[in-house]
Tab-separated table of C-alpha atoms in Angstrom:
chain	number	residue	atom	x	y	z
S	23	UNK	CA	14.430	-14.863	18.213
S	24	UNK	CA	13.947	-12.711	21.406
S	25	UNK	CA	11.102	-10.371	20.832
S	26	UNK	CA	9.653	-7.497	22.980
S	27	UNK	CA	6.169	-7.490	21.456
S	28	UNK	CA	3.602	-10.165	21.387
S	29	UNK	CA	2.392	-10.585	17.763
S	30	UNK	CA	0.827	-13.873	18.465
S	31	UNK	CA	-1.936	-12.330	20.549
S	32	UNK	CA	-5.253	-12.669	18.905
S	33	UNK	CA	-7.281	-9.576	19.305
S	34	UNK	CA	-11.170	-9.975	18.955
S	35	UNK	CA	-11.980	-7.329	16.382
S	36	UNK	CA	-15.632	-8.411	16.009
S	37	UNK	CA	-18.128	-5.646	17.005
S	38	UNK	CA	-15.535	-3.009	16.993
S	39	UNK	CA	-16.859	-1.321	13.716
S	40	UNK	CA	-14.007	-2.990	11.917
S	41	UNK	CA	-14.407	-2.712	8.146
S	42	UNK	CA	-12.395	-5.833	7.710
S	43	UNK	CA	-14.035	-8.113	10.351
S	44	UNK	CA	-17.558	-6.747	10.705
S	45	UNK	CA	-18.369	-7.028	6.945
S	46	UNK	CA	-18.258	-10.648	7.036
S	47	UNK	CA	-20.456	-13.352	8.719
S	48	UNK	CA	-19.265	-14.388	12.156
S	49	UNK	CA	-17.833	-17.750	10.932
S	50	UNK	CA	-15.691	-16.157	8.217
S	51	UNK	CA	-12.010	-15.462	8.509
S	52	UNK	CA	-11.179	-12.178	6.798
S	53	UNK	CA	-7.729	-11.822	5.303
S	54	UNK	CA	-8.635	-9.258	2.691
S	55	UNK	CA	-8.490	-5.600	3.616
S	56	UNK	CA	-4.996	-4.347	4.042
S	57	UNK	CA	-4.892	-3.537	7.709
S	58	UNK	CA	-3.161	-5.431	10.529
S	59	UNK	CA	-4.692	-7.522	13.224
S	60	UNK	CA	-1.886	-6.507	15.610
S	61	UNK	CA	-2.423	-3.943	18.322
S	62	UNK	CA	-0.481	-0.744	17.646
S	63	UNK	CA	2.921	-0.134	19.139
S	64	UNK	CA	2.577	0.871	22.874
S	65	UNK	CA	4.350	4.402	22.084
S	66	UNK	CA	1.319	5.150	19.904
S	67	UNK	CA	-1.443	4.064	22.246
S	68	UNK	CA	0.333	6.087	25.032
S	69	UNK	CA	0.484	9.139	22.816
S	70	UNK	CA	-3.264	8.781	22.146
S	71	UNK	CA	-4.183	8.368	25.713
S	72	UNK	CA	-2.283	11.619	26.528
S	73	UNK	CA	-4.303	13.406	23.834
S	74	UNK	CA	-7.584	11.854	25.080
S	75	UNK	CA	-6.862	12.918	28.665
S	76	UNK	CA	-6.813	16.538	27.585
S	77	UNK	CA	-10.449	16.157	26.848
S	78	UNK	CA	-10.900	18.751	24.201
S	79	UNK	CA	-11.065	17.883	20.628
S	80	UNK	CA	-11.238	20.953	18.520
S	81	UNK	CA	-9.587	21.797	15.144
S	82	UNK	CA	-6.017	20.777	15.086
S	83	UNK	CA	-2.965	22.912	14.078
S	84	UNK	CA	-0.251	20.715	12.837
S	85	UNK	CA	2.917	21.581	14.796
S	86	UNK	CA	6.431	22.016	13.641
S	87	UNK	CA	7.376	18.805	15.613
S	88	UNK	CA	5.178	16.891	13.102
S	89	UNK	CA	7.274	17.953	10.135
S	90	UNK	CA	10.377	17.189	12.080
S	91	UNK	CA	9.269	13.720	12.867
S	92	UNK	CA	8.598	13.030	9.049
S	93	UNK	CA	11.857	14.517	8.002
S	94	UNK	CA	13.890	12.736	10.690
S	95	UNK	CA	12.248	9.394	9.956
S	96	UNK	CA	12.873	9.355	6.079
S	97	UNK	CA	16.310	10.731	6.569
S	98	UNK	CA	17.617	8.224	9.048
S	99	UNK	CA	15.721	5.178	7.931
S	100	UNK	CA	15.665	5.804	4.111
S	101	UNK	CA	18.516	8.212	3.378
S	102	UNK	CA	16.082	10.884	1.994
S	103	UNK	CA	16.134	14.330	3.563
S	104	UNK	CA	13.102	16.250	2.569
S	105	UNK	CA	12.668	20.069	2.944
S	106	UNK	CA	10.018	21.199	5.405
S	107	UNK	CA	7.991	23.198	2.799
S	108	UNK	CA	7.867	20.111	0.420
S	109	UNK	CA	5.527	18.329	2.898
S	110	UNK	CA	1.718	18.676	2.397
S	111	UNK	CA	-0.462	16.787	5.012
S	112	UNK	CA	-3.796	15.180	3.901
S	113	UNK	CA	-6.121	12.523	5.468
S	114	UNK	CA	-5.111	9.616	3.196
S	115	UNK	CA	-3.059	8.372	0.229
S	116	UNK	CA	-6.249	7.811	-1.820
S	117	UNK	CA	-7.534	11.412	-1.363
S	118	UNK	CA	-3.880	12.440	-2.163
S	119	UNK	CA	-3.889	10.483	-5.485
S	120	UNK	CA	-7.244	11.995	-6.487
S	121	UNK	CA	-6.280	15.607	-5.608
S	122	UNK	CA	-2.880	15.188	-7.459
S	123	UNK	CA	-4.663	13.730	-10.526
S	124	UNK	CA	-7.137	16.669	-10.490
S	125	UNK	CA	-4.268	19.119	-10.319
S	126	UNK	CA	-2.284	17.561	-13.030
S	127	UNK	CA	-4.873	16.535	-15.723
S	128	UNK	CA	-7.936	17.642	-17.424
S	129	UNK	CA	-11.034	15.386	-17.945
S	130	UNK	CA	-10.347	13.207	-20.959
S	131	UNK	CA	-6.668	12.915	-20.249
S	132	UNK	CA	-5.081	9.401	-19.770
S	133	UNK	CA	-3.427	8.193	-16.669
S	134	UNK	CA	-1.045	5.220	-16.812
S	135	UNK	CA	-1.015	2.514	-14.342
S	136	UNK	CA	0.749	-0.922	-14.045
S	137	UNK	CA	-1.724	-3.782	-13.600
S	138	UNK	CA	-2.364	-5.795	-11.571
S	139	UNK	CA	-2.436	-2.875	-9.198
S	140	UNK	CA	-4.247	-1.388	-6.106
S	141	UNK	CA	-7.988	-1.098	-6.975
S	142	UNK	CA	-8.426	2.549	-5.817
S	143	UNK	CA	-6.158	3.686	-8.456
S	144	UNK	CA	-8.988	2.941	-11.064
S	145	UNK	CA	-11.591	4.917	-9.116
S	146	UNK	CA	-9.290	7.926	-8.515
S	147	UNK	CA	-8.653	8.123	-12.205
S	148	UNK	CA	-12.273	7.784	-13.299
S	149	UNK	CA	-13.659	10.052	-10.716
S	150	UNK	CA	-11.586	12.792	-12.212
S	151	UNK	CA	-12.943	12.103	-15.643
S	152	UNK	CA	-9.680	10.581	-16.925
S	153	UNK	CA	-9.107	7.493	-19.048
S	154	UNK	CA	-7.105	4.461	-17.651
S	155	UNK	CA	-4.035	3.351	-19.676
S	156	UNK	CA	-2.453	0.102	-18.667
S	157	UNK	CA	1.070	-1.048	-18.854
S	158	UNK	CA	0.494	-4.650	-17.781
S	159	UNK	CA	3.338	-6.079	-15.713
S	160	UNK	CA	4.946	-9.288	-17.037
S	161	UNK	CA	4.442	-12.413	-14.821
S	162	UNK	CA	6.899	-15.308	-14.920
S	163	UNK	CA	8.330	-17.707	-12.387
S	164	UNK	CA	6.575	-16.205	-9.491
S	165	UNK	CA	7.455	-12.539	-9.915
S	166	UNK	CA	6.879	-9.587	-12.148
S	167	UNK	CA	9.004	-7.430	-14.454
S	168	UNK	CA	8.203	-4.376	-16.536
S	169	UNK	CA	7.714	-4.406	-20.198
S	170	UNK	CA	9.710	-1.164	-20.868
S	171	UNK	CA	9.026	-1.178	-24.624
S	172	UNK	CA	5.307	-1.118	-23.889
S	173	UNK	CA	5.935	1.475	-21.069
S	174	UNK	CA	7.589	3.930	-23.540
S	175	UNK	CA	5.055	3.443	-26.159
S	176	UNK	CA	2.320	4.519	-23.747
S	177	UNK	CA	4.076	7.391	-22.042
S	178	UNK	CA	4.932	8.703	-25.421
S	179	UNK	CA	1.212	8.991	-26.239
S	180	UNK	CA	0.358	12.728	-25.814
S	181	UNK	CA	-2.895	12.008	-24.209
S	182	UNK	CA	-0.932	10.325	-21.202
S	183	UNK	CA	-0.341	13.007	-18.676
S	184	UNK	CA	0.384	11.125	-15.423
S	185	UNK	CA	1.865	7.899	-14.363
S	186	UNK	CA	0.791	6.546	-11.079
S	187	UNK	CA	3.676	4.368	-9.675
S	188	UNK	CA	3.135	1.827	-6.877
S	189	UNK	CA	6.342	1.105	-4.882
S	190	UNK	CA	6.447	-1.314	-3.227
S	191	UNK	CA	3.869	-2.684	-5.542
S	192	UNK	CA	0.445	-3.778	-4.356
S	193	UNK	CA	-0.469	-6.517	-4.961
S	194	UNK	CA	2.407	-7.798	-7.067
S	195	UNK	CA	4.807	-7.551	-4.101
S	196	UNK	CA	7.739	-6.083	-6.004
S	197	UNK	CA	9.977	-3.520	-4.556
S	198	UNK	CA	11.307	-1.736	-7.601
S	199	UNK	CA	15.022	-1.354	-7.858
S	200	UNK	CA	16.705	2.037	-8.201
S	201	UNK	CA	17.548	1.209	-11.800
S	202	UNK	CA	13.937	0.295	-12.564
S	203	UNK	CA	12.586	3.392	-11.013
S	204	UNK	CA	15.231	5.625	-12.725
S	205	UNK	CA	14.298	4.167	-16.085
S	206	UNK	CA	10.567	4.672	-15.583
S	207	UNK	CA	11.136	8.133	-14.290
S	208	UNK	CA	13.526	9.251	-17.036
S	209	UNK	CA	10.974	7.892	-19.728
S	210	UNK	CA	8.316	9.882	-18.061
S	211	UNK	CA	10.461	13.108	-17.802
S	212	UNK	CA	11.444	12.601	-21.589
S	213	UNK	CA	7.687	12.557	-22.599
S	214	UNK	CA	6.326	15.128	-20.257
S	215	UNK	CA	4.497	12.705	-18.036
S	216	UNK	CA	4.103	13.634	-14.294
S	217	UNK	CA	4.794	10.886	-11.731
S	218	UNK	CA	2.739	10.181	-8.792
S	219	UNK	CA	4.606	7.662	-6.440
S	220	UNK	CA	2.389	5.750	-3.952
S	221	UNK	CA	4.875	4.685	-1.481
S	222	UNK	CA	2.444	3.758	1.380
S	223	UNK	CA	4.033	0.221	1.884
S	224	UNK	CA	7.537	1.461	1.965
S	225	UNK	CA	8.302	0.297	5.381
S	226	UNK	CA	7.233	-3.290	4.721
S	227	UNK	CA	10.233	-4.868	2.914
S	228	UNK	CA	11.394	-8.416	2.978
S	229	UNK	CA	15.060	-9.486	3.877
S	230	UNK	CA	17.303	-9.008	0.993
S	231	UNK	CA	15.549	-6.180	-0.534
S	232	UNK	CA	15.659	-2.441	-0.170
S	233	UNK	CA	13.114	0.274	-0.712
S	234	UNK	CA	14.468	3.223	-2.887
S	235	UNK	CA	12.476	6.355	-2.270
S	236	UNK	CA	11.503	7.910	-5.635
S	237	UNK	CA	12.648	11.297	-4.218
S	238	UNK	CA	16.243	10.120	-4.088
S	239	UNK	CA	16.820	9.286	-7.668
S	240	UNK	CA	17.733	12.668	-8.989
S	241	UNK	CA	16.794	16.421	-8.507
S	242	UNK	CA	15.320	16.291	-11.884
S	243	UNK	CA	13.032	13.414	-11.416
S	244	UNK	CA	12.046	14.615	-7.966
S	245	UNK	CA	10.811	17.971	-9.564
S	246	UNK	CA	8.469	15.902	-11.809
S	247	UNK	CA	6.859	13.942	-9.023
S	248	UNK	CA	4.588	13.911	-6.076
S	249	UNK	CA	5.415	11.150	-3.483
S	250	UNK	CA	2.663	9.929	-1.206
S	251	UNK	CA	3.519	8.313	2.159
S	252	UNK	CA	1.813	7.501	5.393
S	253	UNK	CA	2.430	5.412	8.590
S	254	UNK	CA	-0.917	3.892	8.219
S	255	UNK	CA	0.151	0.475	6.708
S	256	UNK	CA	3.415	0.061	8.661
S	257	UNK	CA	1.836	1.019	12.045
S	258	UNK	CA	-1.732	0.016	11.500
S	259	UNK	CA	-3.200	3.470	11.787
S	260	UNK	CA	-5.551	3.600	8.714
S	261	UNK	CA	-8.526	4.836	10.651
S	262	UNK	CA	-6.524	7.690	12.113
S	263	UNK	CA	-6.560	9.441	8.689
S	264	UNK	CA	-3.008	10.844	8.288
S	265	UNK	CA	-0.786	10.929	5.233
S	266	UNK	CA	1.532	13.203	3.418
S	267	UNK	CA	2.496	14.305	-0.036
S	268	UNK	CA	6.090	15.400	-0.699
S	269	UNK	CA	6.387	17.870	-3.551
S	270	UNK	CA	9.637	19.641	-4.358
S	271	UNK	CA	8.320	21.829	-7.204
S	272	UNK	CA	6.606	24.954	-5.846
S	273	UNK	CA	4.377	25.493	-8.787
S	274	UNK	CA	3.022	21.820	-8.622
S	275	UNK	CA	2.636	22.118	-4.872
S	276	UNK	CA	0.449	25.204	-5.291
S	277	UNK	CA	-1.673	23.291	-7.880
S	278	UNK	CA	-2.045	20.328	-5.654
S	279	UNK	CA	-2.830	22.371	-2.630
S	280	UNK	CA	-5.600	24.130	-4.518
S	281	UNK	CA	-6.956	20.732	-5.681
S	282	UNK	CA	-6.914	19.504	-1.982
S	283	UNK	CA	-8.960	22.538	-1.049
S	284	UNK	CA	-11.392	22.077	-3.852
S	285	UNK	CA	-11.884	18.554	-2.745
S	286	UNK	CA	-12.276	19.705	0.909
S	287	UNK	CA	-9.584	17.191	2.173
S	288	UNK	CA	-7.334	19.871	3.693
S	289	UNK	CA	-7.837	19.116	7.410
S	290	UNK	CA	-6.522	15.989	9.331
S	291	UNK	CA	-7.408	13.980	12.445
S	292	UNK	CA	-5.853	15.336	15.716
S	293	UNK	CA	-5.167	11.659	16.756
S	294	UNK	CA	-3.387	10.984	13.448
S	295	UNK	CA	-0.976	13.994	14.051
S	296	UNK	CA	-0.170	12.423	17.557
S	297	UNK	CA	0.064	8.845	16.174
S	298	UNK	CA	2.457	9.752	13.333
S	299	UNK	CA	4.834	11.591	15.634
S	300	UNK	CA	4.851	8.693	18.044
S	301	UNK	CA	5.410	6.190	15.305
S	302	UNK	CA	8.269	7.977	13.527
S	303	UNK	CA	9.878	9.095	16.716
S	304	UNK	CA	9.549	6.009	18.921
S	305	UNK	CA	8.209	3.014	16.920
S	306	UNK	CA	11.169	1.799	14.988
S	307	UNK	CA	11.732	-1.367	17.220
S	308	UNK	CA	8.055	-2.318	16.990
S	309	UNK	CA	8.159	-1.970	13.153
S	310	UNK	CA	11.169	-4.075	12.801
S	311	UNK	CA	9.792	-6.839	14.908
S	312	UNK	CA	6.434	-6.642	12.898
S	313	UNK	CA	8.253	-7.004	9.624
S	314	UNK	CA	10.107	-10.060	10.899
S	315	UNK	CA	6.988	-11.596	12.227
S	316	UNK	CA	5.105	-10.996	8.937
S	317	UNK	CA	8.033	-12.486	6.920
S	318	UNK	CA	7.846	-15.550	9.030
S	319	UNK	CA	4.091	-15.769	8.211
S	320	UNK	CA	5.031	-15.518	4.552
S	321	UNK	CA	7.423	-18.590	5.001
S	322	UNK	CA	4.684	-20.426	6.701
S	323	UNK	CA	2.434	-19.745	3.706
S	324	UNK	CA	5.173	-20.944	1.194
S	325	UNK	CA	5.732	-24.146	3.168
S	326	UNK	CA	2.133	-24.831	3.431
S	327	UNK	CA	1.530	-24.196	-0.309
S	328	UNK	CA	4.435	-26.359	-1.304
S	329	UNK	CA	3.201	-29.281	0.857
S	330	UNK	CA	-0.577	-28.968	0.403
S	331	UNK	CA	-1.523	-26.622	-2.612
S	332	UNK	CA	0.375	-27.903	-5.793
S	333	UNK	CA	-2.005	-25.834	-7.904
S	334	UNK	CA	-1.020	-22.593	-6.117
S	335	UNK	CA	2.010	-20.604	-6.781
S	336	UNK	CA	3.001	-18.101	-4.020
S	337	UNK	CA	4.497	-15.068	-5.773
S	338	UNK	CA	7.801	-13.719	-4.410
S	339	UNK	CA	7.149	-11.283	-1.633
S	340	UNK	CA	9.680	-8.373	-1.813
S	341	UNK	CA	7.486	-5.910	0.031
S	342	UNK	CA	4.143	-5.163	1.686
S	343	UNK	CA	2.296	-7.752	3.842
S	344	UNK	CA	0.063	-8.907	0.954
S	345	UNK	CA	0.653	-12.353	-0.445
S	346	UNK	CA	-0.249	-12.869	-4.171
S	347	UNK	CA	-1.380	-16.340	-5.035
S	348	UNK	CA	-1.615	-17.650	-8.581
S	349	UNK	CA	-4.125	-20.399	-9.182
S	350	UNK	CA	-3.806	-22.957	-11.918
S	351	UNK	CA	-6.856	-24.484	-13.396
S	352	UNK	CA	-9.622	-22.595	-11.603
S	353	UNK	CA	-12.436	-20.312	-12.468
S	354	UNK	CA	-11.797	-16.516	-12.546
S	355	UNK	CA	-10.830	-15.268	-9.098
S	356	UNK	CA	-13.960	-13.398	-8.435
S	357	UNK	CA	-15.843	-16.717	-8.534
S	358	UNK	CA	-13.324	-18.532	-6.493
S	359	UNK	CA	-13.222	-15.700	-3.832
S	360	UNK	CA	-16.966	-15.693	-3.649
S	361	UNK	CA	-17.022	-19.363	-3.064
S	362	UNK	CA	-14.358	-19.328	-0.604
S	363	UNK	CA	-16.185	-16.753	1.525
S	364	UNK	CA	-19.727	-18.172	1.138
S	365	UNK	CA	-18.940	-21.847	1.302
S	366	UNK	CA	-15.690	-22.246	3.244
S	367	UNK	CA	-15.546	-19.270	5.634
S	368	UNK	CA	-12.557	-17.483	4.170
S	369	UNK	CA	-12.610	-13.997	2.749
S	370	UNK	CA	-9.676	-13.057	0.402
S	371	UNK	CA	-9.524	-10.305	-2.276
S	372	UNK	CA	-10.109	-11.530	-5.843
S	373	UNK	CA	-7.347	-10.634	-8.209
S	374	UNK	CA	-9.688	-9.241	-10.787
S	375	UNK	CA	-10.350	-6.035	-8.841
S	376	UNK	CA	-6.701	-5.124	-9.436
S	377	UNK	CA	-7.110	-5.616	-13.200
S	378	UNK	CA	-9.668	-7.802	-15.028
S	379	UNK	CA	-7.205	-9.597	-17.092
S	380	UNK	CA	-4.033	-9.275	-15.134
S	381	UNK	CA	-5.656	-10.476	-11.926
S	382	UNK	CA	-7.936	-13.149	-13.397
S	383	UNK	CA	-5.960	-16.116	-11.863
S	384	UNK	CA	-4.932	-14.495	-8.612
S	385	UNK	CA	-6.153	-14.119	-5.065
S	386	UNK	CA	-4.634	-11.552	-2.447
S	387	UNK	CA	-4.090	-12.811	1.024
S	388	UNK	CA	-3.145	-10.453	4.109
S	389	UNK	CA	-0.193	-11.845	6.129
S	390	UNK	CA	-0.387	-9.232	8.892
S	391	UNK	CA	-2.258	-11.456	11.442
S	392	UNK	CA	-1.221	-13.767	14.270
S	393	UNK	CA	0.226	-17.019	13.081
S	394	UNK	CA	-2.748	-18.986	14.500
S	395	UNK	CA	-5.115	-16.958	12.336
S	396	UNK	CA	-3.038	-17.562	9.226
S	397	UNK	CA	-2.853	-21.340	9.872
S	398	UNK	CA	-6.666	-21.562	10.336
S	399	UNK	CA	-7.173	-19.533	7.055
S	400	UNK	CA	-4.759	-21.732	5.142
S	401	UNK	CA	-6.511	-24.875	6.171
S	402	UNK	CA	-9.727	-23.420	4.915
S	403	UNK	CA	-8.117	-22.359	1.718
S	404	UNK	CA	-6.974	-25.930	1.113
S	405	UNK	CA	-10.453	-27.355	1.822
S	406	UNK	CA	-12.074	-24.812	-0.475
S	407	UNK	CA	-9.547	-25.064	-3.389
S	408	UNK	CA	-9.601	-28.928	-3.025
S	409	UNK	CA	-13.322	-28.935	-3.374
S	410	UNK	CA	-13.374	-26.609	-6.351
S	411	UNK	CA	-10.833	-28.869	-8.146
C-alpha cells in the first residue's frame, strides 16, 4: 500500500520525560500506557511551531474557529452535528469524568461501569465519594457481550445515579453497535440513570466496524448524556491537555460547568487549542494511515500468537489500539506482568487494574508502535510466557 507517512520510523523517546518510556529500566520495552510511539502529523507540528514562533504564552482565549473545527470533524466524519453551545472544553477526559460525576451525584451514590474497563473510571468514582457498581461483560470466543438482564437489574437500583459508558471499549476492544448503545441508553433513561459516554477512542476503529456516536441515537438519549471526546488518542496529543464534553441539556451543562470550576480544571493549554484545530482540519489523511498501520500490527500479533503462543487468545479488536490478551493456565495477571517486566524486559498492563475479577487472566498490549518494536516485544513475550509455563 502506498503511504505518505513513515510509521516504521523508530523515535527514541528515552530521556524525553516520557511517562511511558522513562518509567522503566533502559532495557525494558514499554507497551503499556495508551499513547503512540509515532510522531504527530506534520500539520500539527507545523501549527505548534507557528504558535511557538509568536513567543508569548499567556492565558488562552479559545476562539470560535476551535468550535468550528470540532463541529465540522464530527459532522463530516461521523454524521453527528453538534451545536456550538453544547461544547465545553476541559484539559482531559479523566478530569471531565470526575467533574460530571461530581455534578450528577452525591457522595454515597452508586456509579455503574462495565468491567473490565479503563482503570481511571474507578478512581474518578471513588474520589467523588461514590460507590462502584459493576455490570461485568461476558467473555466468550475472543470477544465480549453485555449481560442486559444484569444491566437492567443494576440500573433499576435507586442508588445507581450514573452509568459510565466506554465506546469504543478500553480494554475489551468492542465498538458497541447502535442497537447495543440504544438498548443501554433506553434502560438508563427508563430508570433515571444519567449516561457519561467516554468516546476518546472513537477514531480508532478496525475495518468492518463503525463507531456510532452516542449523541446520534435519539434526542431523548442525547439530553440524558454527557459525551467526552478528544483528539489525544487518535493524534497522539495526550500531553497537550485538550478535550471536550458535549452536553445538549442546558441545566446539566450548567451543573457540569460549575463542577469544572469547583475542581479548577476550566483552563486549557494554548498548544492543545492549536493542535486540535490542525488535527481536525488537516489531519484526516494521517489518521487513516495510522489506523491502517495499527490494524496491520494487530494482524502481526494474531499471526504470531497463532504460531508461537498456543496458550494466549488474542481478543477480537474492533476499536482502539490496545490488544487484550487472555492467558490460559497462568498466575494472576499482576504477577505475570511483574515478571515480564523484571525478568524479561517487557512492560504490559496487567488486566487486574481494569477489574480484579474480570481482568485476572488478561494483559493489555499497546499496538501503536513501529512494527519492529512490536516484533521485538512479541519475542520477549514468548520467552517470558514460555518460561512461566
